[in-house]
Tab-separated table of C-alpha atoms in Angstrom:
chain	number	residue	atom	x	y	z
O	1	MET	CA	-36.930	12.505	0.846
O	2	LYS	CA	-34.514	9.603	2.044
O	3	ARG	CA	-33.388	6.432	0.152
O	4	PHE	CA	-32.846	3.007	1.734
O	5	THR	CA	-30.705	0.627	-0.704
O	6	LEU	CA	-29.466	-2.977	-0.030
O	7	PRO	CA	-28.163	-5.707	-2.365
O	8	ARG	CA	-30.916	-6.969	-4.651
O	9	ASP	CA	-30.204	-10.676	-3.473
O	10	LEU	CA	-28.431	-11.565	-0.322
O	11	TYR	CA	-27.486	-15.374	0.017
O	12	HIS	CA	-26.898	-16.505	3.659
O	13	GLY	CA	-25.935	-19.261	5.704
O	14	LYS	CA	-23.556	-22.188	5.543
O	15	GLY	CA	-22.774	-23.198	2.025
O	16	ALA	CA	-24.299	-20.071	0.379
O	17	LEU	CA	-21.157	-19.681	-1.698
O	18	GLU	CA	-23.009	-22.463	-3.967
O	19	ALA	CA	-25.130	-19.500	-5.336
O	20	LEU	CA	-22.512	-18.737	-7.660
O	21	LYS	CA	-23.645	-21.778	-9.842
O	22	THR	CA	-26.783	-19.665	-10.698
O	23	PHE	CA	-25.321	-16.600	-11.952
O	24	LYS	CA	-25.690	-15.786	-15.590
O	25	GLY	CA	-23.152	-14.176	-17.884
O	26	LYS	CA	-20.014	-14.990	-19.917
O	27	ARG	CA	-16.850	-13.787	-17.953
O	28	ALA	CA	-16.190	-13.279	-14.258
O	29	MET	CA	-13.382	-11.688	-12.934
O	30	ILE	CA	-12.515	-12.777	-9.249
O	31	CYS	CA	-10.633	-9.998	-6.992
O	32	VAL	CA	-9.025	-11.617	-3.991
O	33	GLY	CA	-6.316	-10.436	-1.518
O	34	GLY	CA	-3.227	-12.064	-0.041
O	35	GLY	CA	-4.141	-15.880	-0.131
O	36	SER	CA	-6.430	-17.168	2.666
O	37	MET	CA	-9.170	-17.652	0.101
O	38	LYS	CA	-6.874	-19.859	-1.750
O	39	ARG	CA	-5.343	-21.530	1.154
O	40	PHE	CA	-8.617	-22.523	2.627
O	41	GLY	CA	-10.228	-23.742	-0.705
O	42	PHE	CA	-12.757	-21.148	-1.199
O	43	LEU	CA	-11.287	-19.626	-4.141
O	44	ASP	CA	-11.210	-23.049	-6.027
O	45	ARG	CA	-14.950	-23.620	-4.872
O	46	ALA	CA	-15.838	-20.082	-6.623
O	47	ILE	CA	-13.813	-20.975	-9.550
O	48	ALA	CA	-15.583	-24.137	-10.061
O	49	TYR	CA	-19.019	-22.838	-9.277
O	50	LEU	CA	-18.493	-20.042	-11.757
O	51	LYS	CA	-17.270	-22.387	-14.461
O	52	GLU	CA	-20.379	-24.788	-13.830
O	53	ALA	CA	-22.665	-21.590	-14.481
O	54	GLY	CA	-20.703	-21.278	-17.992
O	55	MET	CA	-18.464	-18.491	-17.343
O	56	GLN	CA	-14.883	-17.920	-18.380
O	57	VAL	CA	-13.137	-16.786	-14.976
O	58	GLU	CA	-9.994	-14.695	-14.670
O	59	LEU	CA	-8.320	-13.713	-11.149
O	60	PHE	CA	-6.987	-10.429	-9.970
O	61	GLU	CA	-5.071	-11.565	-6.915
O	62	GLY	CA	-2.630	-9.631	-4.147
O	63	ILE	CA	-5.045	-6.914	-3.159
O	64	GLU	CA	-3.177	-5.585	-0.090
O	65	PRO	CA	-4.900	-4.682	3.332
O	66	ASP	CA	-5.984	-0.810	3.143
O	67	PRO	CA	-5.894	-1.100	-0.686
O	68	SER	CA	-4.101	1.774	-2.587
O	69	VAL	CA	-5.055	3.980	-5.298
O	70	GLU	CA	-2.282	2.251	-7.422
O	71	THR	CA	-3.853	-1.256	-6.962
O	72	VAL	CA	-7.266	0.272	-8.014
O	73	MET	CA	-5.879	1.433	-11.289
O	74	LYS	CA	-4.031	-1.765	-11.815
O	75	GLY	CA	-7.324	-3.816	-11.162
O	76	ALA	CA	-9.379	-1.305	-13.701
O	77	GLU	CA	-6.786	-1.961	-16.405
O	78	ALA	CA	-6.926	-5.825	-15.944
O	79	MET	CA	-10.891	-5.337	-16.548
O	80	LEU	CA	-10.668	-3.343	-19.432
O	81	LYS	CA	-8.531	-6.213	-20.919
O	82	PHE	CA	-10.793	-9.140	-19.692
O	83	GLN	CA	-14.134	-7.228	-20.228
O	84	PRO	CA	-15.908	-9.112	-17.493
O	85	ASP	CA	-19.856	-9.052	-17.031
O	86	TRP	CA	-19.672	-10.207	-13.395
O	87	ILE	CA	-16.890	-8.661	-11.053
O	88	ILE	CA	-16.639	-11.257	-7.664
O	89	ALA	CA	-14.983	-9.535	-4.698
O	90	MET	CA	-14.047	-12.244	-2.344
O	91	GLY	CA	-12.220	-11.851	1.006
O	92	GLY	CA	-12.185	-9.200	3.865
O	93	GLY	CA	-13.086	-5.540	3.286
O	94	SER	CA	-9.875	-4.768	1.571
O	95	PRO	CA	-10.568	-6.633	-1.759
O	96	ILE	CA	-14.188	-5.919	-1.943
O	97	ASP	CA	-13.331	-2.017	-1.233
O	98	ALA	CA	-10.906	-2.206	-3.932
O	99	ALA	CA	-12.873	-4.011	-6.461
O	100	LYS	CA	-15.670	-1.518	-5.995
O	101	ALA	CA	-13.522	1.280	-6.920
O	102	MET	CA	-11.889	-0.941	-9.858
O	103	TRP	CA	-15.472	-1.073	-11.144
O	104	ILE	CA	-15.946	2.610	-11.405
O	105	LYS	CA	-13.007	2.914	-13.337
O	106	TYR	CA	-13.532	0.141	-15.619
O	107	GLU	CA	-17.094	1.389	-16.525
O	108	TYR	CA	-15.698	4.759	-16.829
O	109	PRO	CA	-12.044	4.772	-17.674
O	110	GLU	CA	-11.909	8.562	-17.931
O	111	VAL	CA	-12.653	8.999	-14.395
O	112	THR	CA	-10.030	10.028	-11.893
O	113	PHE	CA	-9.552	8.819	-8.050
O	114	GLU	CA	-10.386	12.422	-7.042
O	115	ASP	CA	-13.695	12.131	-9.236
O	116	MET	CA	-14.469	8.945	-7.234
O	117	CYS	CA	-14.143	10.532	-4.046
O	118	LYS	CA	-17.003	13.104	-4.682
O	119	ILE	CA	-19.595	12.009	-2.385
O	120	PHE	CA	-22.647	10.502	-4.077
O	121	GLY	CA	-21.246	11.643	-7.343
O	122	ILE	CA	-20.647	8.331	-9.117
O	123	PRO	CA	-22.266	8.193	-12.452
O	124	THR	CA	-24.448	5.126	-13.435
O	125	LEU	CA	-22.921	1.755	-13.069
O	126	ARG	CA	-23.760	-1.626	-14.448
O	127	ARG	CA	-23.585	-0.765	-18.370
O	128	LYS	CA	-20.761	-3.230	-18.397
O	129	ALA	CA	-20.807	-5.601	-15.233
O	130	HIS	CA	-22.400	-6.606	-12.095
O	131	PHE	CA	-20.966	-6.905	-8.747
O	132	CYS	CA	-21.069	-9.746	-6.352
O	133	ALA	CA	-19.382	-9.306	-2.935
O	134	ILE	CA	-18.332	-12.338	-0.738
O	135	SER	CA	-17.291	-11.449	2.994
O	136	SER	CA	-14.872	-13.711	4.752
O	137	THR	CA	-14.590	-11.347	7.733
O	138	SER	CA	-17.280	-10.046	10.327
O	139	GLY	CA	-16.886	-6.216	10.350
O	140	THR	CA	-16.852	-3.944	7.503
O	141	ALA	CA	-20.170	-5.353	5.787
O	142	THR	CA	-18.924	-3.782	2.586
O	143	GLU	CA	-20.715	-6.569	1.026
O	144	VAL	CA	-23.984	-4.744	1.609
O	145	THR	CA	-22.787	-0.957	1.641
O	146	ALA	CA	-22.540	2.090	-0.424
O	147	PHE	CA	-19.064	2.569	0.600
O	148	SER	CA	-15.263	1.806	-0.421
O	149	ILE	CA	-12.283	2.962	1.613
O	150	ILE	CA	-8.970	3.426	-0.446
O	151	THR	CA	-5.610	4.647	0.689
O	152	ASP	CA	-3.587	7.500	-0.791
O	153	TYR	CA	-0.215	6.244	0.404
O	154	GLN	CA	1.543	9.417	-0.729
O	155	LYS	CA	-0.867	11.715	1.586
O	156	GLY	CA	-1.094	8.982	4.260
O	157	ILE	CA	-4.886	9.390	4.132
O	158	LYS	CA	-7.661	6.927	3.753
O	159	TYR	CA	-10.591	8.232	1.501
O	160	PRO	CA	-14.119	6.992	1.702
O	161	ILE	CA	-15.833	6.472	-1.551
O	162	ALA	CA	-19.442	7.000	-0.917
O	163	ASP	CA	-22.517	6.413	-3.572
O	164	PHE	CA	-25.542	3.943	-3.683
O	165	GLU	CA	-24.140	2.995	-7.253
O	166	ILE	CA	-21.391	0.789	-5.670
O	167	THR	CA	-23.875	-1.217	-3.320
O	168	PRO	CA	-23.410	-4.687	-4.599
O	169	ASP	CA	-26.052	-6.509	-6.560
O	170	VAL	CA	-25.343	-9.549	-4.661
O	171	ALA	CA	-24.011	-10.340	-1.257
O	172	ILE	CA	-22.975	-13.928	-0.106
O	173	VAL	CA	-22.698	-13.954	3.606
O	174	ASP	CA	-21.448	-17.709	4.052
O	175	PRO	CA	-20.201	-18.351	7.877
O	176	ASP	CA	-17.880	-20.990	6.528
O	177	LEU	CA	-15.459	-18.326	5.307
O	178	ALA	CA	-15.522	-16.449	8.649
O	179	GLU	CA	-14.259	-19.581	10.634
O	180	THR	CA	-10.876	-18.988	9.009
O	181	MET	CA	-10.442	-15.665	10.886
O	182	PRO	CA	-7.463	-15.332	13.270
O	183	LYS	CA	-8.265	-14.072	16.688
O	184	LYS	CA	-7.079	-10.600	16.353
O	185	LEU	CA	-9.056	-10.103	13.216
O	186	VAL	CA	-12.268	-11.212	14.852
O	187	ALA	CA	-11.548	-8.755	17.749
O	188	HIS	CA	-10.942	-5.840	15.190
O	189	THR	CA	-13.811	-6.646	12.751
O	190	GLY	CA	-16.091	-7.175	15.541
O	191	MET	CA	-15.625	-3.957	17.235
O	192	ASP	CA	-15.847	-2.244	13.757
O	193	ALA	CA	-19.386	-3.913	13.395
O	194	MET	CA	-20.286	-2.664	16.839
O	195	THR	CA	-19.131	0.873	15.857
O	196	HIS	CA	-21.076	0.879	12.685
O	197	ALA	CA	-24.156	-0.102	14.603
O	198	VAL	CA	-23.816	2.546	17.347
O	199	GLU	CA	-22.806	5.477	15.055
O	200	SER	CA	-25.981	4.634	12.525
O	201	TYR	CA	-28.266	4.550	15.616
O	202	VAL	CA	-27.179	8.098	16.556
O	203	SER	CA	-26.575	9.427	13.347
O	204	THR	CA	-28.656	12.230	12.010
O	205	ALA	CA	-29.809	10.275	9.199
O	206	ASN	CA	-31.219	7.464	11.191
O	207	CYS	CA	-34.729	6.431	10.462
O	208	ASP	CA	-37.303	3.815	10.987
O	209	TYR	CA	-35.844	1.409	8.327
O	210	THR	CA	-32.255	1.696	9.867
O	211	ASP	CA	-32.990	1.849	13.577
O	212	PRO	CA	-34.197	-1.870	13.981
O	213	LEU	CA	-31.090	-3.112	12.149
O	214	ALA	CA	-28.759	-1.365	14.298
O	215	ILE	CA	-30.382	-2.232	17.578
O	216	HIS	CA	-30.680	-5.762	16.700
O	217	ALA	CA	-26.987	-6.072	15.539
O	218	ILE	CA	-25.865	-4.258	18.847
O	219	ARG	CA	-27.689	-7.090	20.760
O	220	MET	CA	-26.343	-9.730	18.795
O	221	ILE	CA	-22.769	-8.364	19.020
O	222	GLN	CA	-23.128	-8.026	22.839
O	223	ALA	CA	-24.138	-11.561	22.761
O	224	ASP	CA	-21.901	-13.147	20.401
O	225	LEU	CA	-18.550	-11.408	19.845
O	226	ILE	CA	-16.419	-12.244	23.020
O	227	ASP	CA	-17.336	-15.982	22.637
O	228	SER	CA	-16.792	-15.777	18.924
O	229	TYR	CA	-13.315	-14.372	19.995
O	230	ASN	CA	-12.743	-17.262	22.339
O	231	GLY	CA	-13.545	-19.791	19.376
O	232	ASP	CA	-17.063	-20.608	19.593
O	233	MET	CA	-17.838	-21.035	15.898
O	234	GLU	CA	-21.787	-20.853	16.342
O	235	LYS	CA	-21.113	-17.371	17.749
O	236	ARG	CA	-18.689	-16.793	14.850
O	237	ALA	CA	-21.573	-17.607	12.421
O	238	ALA	CA	-24.061	-15.301	14.578
O	239	MET	CA	-21.238	-12.408	14.186
O	240	HIS	CA	-21.334	-12.814	10.254
O	241	ASN	CA	-25.098	-11.962	10.429
O	242	ALA	CA	-24.676	-9.285	13.072
O	243	GLN	CA	-21.874	-7.565	11.308
O	244	CYS	CA	-24.024	-7.705	8.047
O	245	LEU	CA	-27.078	-6.221	9.705
O	246	ALA	CA	-24.881	-3.273	11.113
O	247	GLY	CA	-23.756	-2.677	7.582
O	248	MET	CA	-27.308	-2.329	6.269
O	249	ALA	CA	-27.906	0.223	9.016
O	250	PHE	CA	-24.929	2.446	8.315
O	251	SER	CA	-24.999	2.132	4.572
O	252	ASN	CA	-28.555	3.909	4.995
O	253	ALA	CA	-28.033	5.976	8.024
O	254	LEU	CA	-24.383	6.829	7.525
O	255	LEU	CA	-21.924	7.153	10.281
O	256	GLY	CA	-20.107	9.836	12.672
O	257	ILE	CA	-16.641	11.096	13.494
O	258	VAL	CA	-15.486	7.647	15.157
O	259	HIS	CA	-14.930	6.760	11.474
O	260	SER	CA	-13.735	10.127	10.323
O	261	MET	CA	-10.939	9.864	12.987
O	262	ALA	CA	-10.266	6.238	12.131
O	263	HIS	CA	-9.924	7.035	8.472
O	264	LYS	CA	-7.592	10.013	8.952
O	265	THR	CA	-5.243	8.390	11.680
O	266	GLY	CA	-4.919	4.952	10.061
O	267	ALA	CA	-2.150	5.611	7.618
O	268	ALA	CA	-1.134	8.646	9.058
O	269	PHE	CA	1.987	7.298	10.986
O	270	ALA	CA	2.836	4.736	8.527
O	271	ASP	CA	6.577	6.033	8.264
O	272	TYR	CA	6.752	4.984	11.855
O	273	GLY	CA	6.461	1.307	10.916
O	274	ALA	CA	2.520	0.368	11.407
O	275	HIS	CA	-0.917	1.444	10.701
O	276	ILE	CA	-3.565	1.881	13.488
O	277	ILE	CA	-5.815	-1.077	12.018
O	278	HIS	CA	-9.226	0.438	11.409
O	279	GLY	CA	-11.232	-1.891	13.780
O	280	ALA	CA	-8.855	-1.163	16.562
O	281	ALA	CA	-9.037	2.397	15.931
O	282	ASN	CA	-12.822	2.491	16.119
O	283	ALA	CA	-12.837	0.439	19.228
O	284	MET	CA	-10.572	3.062	20.914
O	285	TYR	CA	-12.209	6.075	19.823
O	286	LEU	CA	-15.825	5.102	20.097
O	287	PRO	CA	-16.113	5.592	23.959
O	288	LYS	CA	-14.476	9.162	23.563
O	289	VAL	CA	-16.777	10.077	20.656
O	290	ILE	CA	-19.865	8.927	22.866
O	291	ALA	CA	-18.706	11.256	25.524
O	292	PHE	CA	-18.338	14.064	23.096
O	293	ASN	CA	-21.500	13.508	21.160
O	294	ALA	CA	-23.493	13.040	24.580
O	295	LYS	CA	-23.357	16.788	25.279
O	296	ASN	CA	-26.073	16.900	22.571
O	297	GLU	CA	-29.428	15.980	23.956
O	298	THR	CA	-30.884	14.028	21.319
O	299	ALA	CA	-27.648	12.151	20.728
O	300	ALA	CA	-27.635	11.442	24.548
O	301	ALA	CA	-30.908	9.815	24.518
O	302	ARG	CA	-30.340	7.828	21.603
O	303	TYR	CA	-27.140	6.257	23.431
O	304	ALA	CA	-29.400	5.771	26.394
O	305	GLU	CA	-31.754	3.944	24.414
O	306	ILE	CA	-28.866	1.688	23.266
O	307	ALA	CA	-27.941	1.085	26.958
O	308	ASP	CA	-31.618	0.167	27.679
O	309	ALA	CA	-31.384	-2.373	24.674
O	310	MET	CA	-28.345	-4.150	26.313
O	311	CYS	CA	-30.029	-3.980	29.476
O	312	LEU	CA	-26.940	-1.990	31.175
O	313	GLY	CA	-29.070	-0.465	33.912
O	314	GLY	CA	-28.989	3.233	35.144
O	315	ASN	CA	-31.726	5.352	36.207
O	316	THR	CA	-30.705	8.738	34.306
O	317	THR	CA	-29.738	9.441	30.674
O	318	GLU	CA	-26.301	10.419	32.081
O	319	GLU	CA	-25.714	7.308	33.917
O	320	LYS	CA	-26.943	5.004	31.018
O	321	VAL	CA	-24.419	6.847	28.705
O	322	GLN	CA	-21.705	6.504	31.394
O	323	LEU	CA	-22.542	2.565	31.684
O	324	LEU	CA	-22.365	2.194	27.963
O	325	ILE	CA	-18.918	3.576	27.571
O	326	ALA	CA	-17.895	1.498	30.645
O	327	TYR	CA	-19.381	-1.521	28.820
O	328	LEU	CA	-17.580	-0.727	25.452
O	329	ARG	CA	-14.131	-0.148	27.229
O	330	LYS	CA	-14.454	-3.640	28.948
O	331	MET	CA	-15.191	-4.957	25.574
O	332	ASN	CA	-11.837	-3.686	24.555
O	333	ASP	CA	-10.146	-5.308	27.410
O	334	ASP	CA	-11.644	-8.628	26.847
O	335	LEU	CA	-10.690	-8.386	22.964
O	336	ASN	CA	-6.959	-7.268	24.079
O	337	ILE	CA	-7.629	-3.990	22.473
O	338	PRO	CA	-5.736	-0.968	23.629
O	339	HIS	CA	-7.720	2.101	25.029
O	340	CYS	CA	-5.562	4.738	23.341
O	341	ILE	CA	-3.092	5.509	20.562
O	342	GLY	CA	-0.339	6.251	23.131
O	343	HIS	CA	-0.632	2.540	24.237
O	344	TYR	CA	-1.244	1.278	20.826
O	345	GLY	CA	1.758	-1.054	19.779
O	346	ALA	CA	2.786	-1.696	16.193
O	347	ASP	CA	1.298	-5.362	16.262
O	348	SER	CA	-1.874	-3.529	17.616
O	349	TYR	CA	-1.877	-4.921	21.162
O	350	PRO	CA	-1.708	-2.818	24.380
O	351	CYS	CA	1.647	-1.752	25.526
O	352	GLU	CA	3.440	0.782	27.722
O	353	LYS	CA	4.621	3.061	24.918
O	354	GLY	CA	2.918	2.802	21.496
O	355	PHE	CA	4.575	3.194	18.196
O	356	VAL	CA	3.307	6.680	17.363
O	357	PRO	CA	5.725	9.121	19.465
O	358	GLU	CA	3.932	11.802	21.141
O	359	ASP	CA	6.138	14.881	19.631
O	360	VAL	CA	5.008	13.289	15.967
O	361	PHE	CA	1.415	12.994	17.147
O	362	LEU	CA	1.323	16.663	18.474
O	363	VAL	CA	3.091	18.026	15.259
O	364	ARG	CA	0.661	16.165	12.935
O	365	LEU	CA	-2.392	16.866	15.010
O	366	PRO	CA	-3.940	19.879	13.319
O	367	GLU	CA	-3.544	18.377	9.978
O	368	ILE	CA	-5.274	15.027	10.979
O	369	ALA	CA	-8.198	17.188	12.720
O	370	LYS	CA	-8.438	19.016	9.579
O	371	ASN	CA	-8.864	16.116	7.466
O	372	ALA	CA	-11.061	14.326	10.227
O	373	ILE	CA	-13.509	17.190	10.169
O	374	GLY	CA	-13.632	17.224	6.121
O	375	ASP	CA	-14.290	13.369	5.991
O	376	ALA	CA	-17.565	12.367	4.504
O	377	CYS	CA	-18.691	10.659	7.812
O	378	THR	CA	-18.585	13.808	9.807
O	379	GLY	CA	-21.578	15.379	8.172
O	380	THR	CA	-23.928	12.857	9.916
O	381	ASN	CA	-22.261	13.110	13.354
O	382	PRO	CA	-25.063	14.617	15.795
O	383	ARG	CA	-22.440	17.226	16.931
O	384	ILE	CA	-19.931	18.724	14.490
O	385	PRO	CA	-16.563	19.628	16.050
O	386	THR	CA	-14.714	22.695	15.563
O	387	GLN	CA	-11.026	22.466	14.831
O	388	HIS	CA	-10.210	23.141	18.469
O	389	GLU	CA	-12.540	20.346	19.580
O	390	MET	CA	-11.501	17.886	17.023
O	391	GLU	CA	-7.866	18.441	17.990
O	392	GLU	CA	-8.896	18.039	21.753
O	393	LEU	CA	-10.962	14.946	20.919
O	394	LEU	CA	-7.935	13.389	19.378
O	395	LYS	CA	-5.620	14.220	22.198
O	396	CYS	CA	-8.125	12.290	24.329
O	397	CYS	CA	-7.827	9.536	21.971
O	398	TYR	CA	-3.975	9.598	22.460
O	399	TYR	CA	-3.699	10.087	26.277
O	400	ASP	CA	-6.932	8.190	27.135
O	401	THR	CA	-8.166	11.113	29.114
O	402	GLU	CA	-11.551	12.178	29.894
O	403	VAL	CA	-13.725	14.292	27.397
O	404	ASN	CA	-15.221	17.195	29.175
O	405	PHE	CA	-16.054	19.677	26.317
């Protein structure tokens, strides 16, 4: 038996933020990030709508990119004091992911972070609060997913929390919020969405309910991402929907080792002055993982179906897979995303010599590979790598060399 779970309500289209007026409750806590929602007036509008609904409102502000375990614990403590019956998470993937983890700790104060990371092991939520997610970026789709990514900075590892319990009750997908994204964020979140759609389509947990969502999202991203990146706001609105569809697919079909590798490399070199931004990591690793997975006959056929849906041409499965890889690499070029860690600058742009030194990468490689294999996303990848294969695959992602194993 399989399960397919989405938010009970999804409000979409311009002006969808107004749905907050209809919420029933006494107290709402809004969780937000670094200030863009306040700067562009969306936070004030959300507060006003909730007050119009008769609620007392409190803010938890300043959630950082790649939110930490410490931030989650602080937010849960604030919730325990305020006792909200609605948690409203607003902004990019980081505040929404953080608020999901805070929600668990708020409802079950005795739960540890280690407990949260037990895959599909979260106790029943909604005893104290319901959850609404309002996304301002077009990539993570965390507003509709059963996932949250939290970073343990002491270990330099990003941990996925996965359980249908943390699927939001309400998602608000308002393209007005996405118009505020800076260009680099459009690129990274867009390729994150593409990776979600591709990985969910070839996941071993794909099904008739997830396949149409994944394929339609891929077609939309192909049609809309580059123009959105170049400032077309109609395409920006379309991408806000496309990433949400991709999220619906992967929340139920799950993902693969592109995400496993991105989770375990993202903060692994923070002591050298930067993170490998999640969407950029996915963009760099996806072509390499396709080449690796395509050695599996079933996966290769699924990639060929994606190439056909994108009208890329090719006569054989192998040709179609190669055309898909080439197309994705061209997208990275068009979005100013590097092809490998070795050319990934501290500002995330391509450069001759990246911020991760080769010798440091090689020393840390065995541990990163081990952690990637143990990541929650690895289990549904169509080809499970050995320790040696994962190390070799990560080397290909560092040097931009061909995957021939």
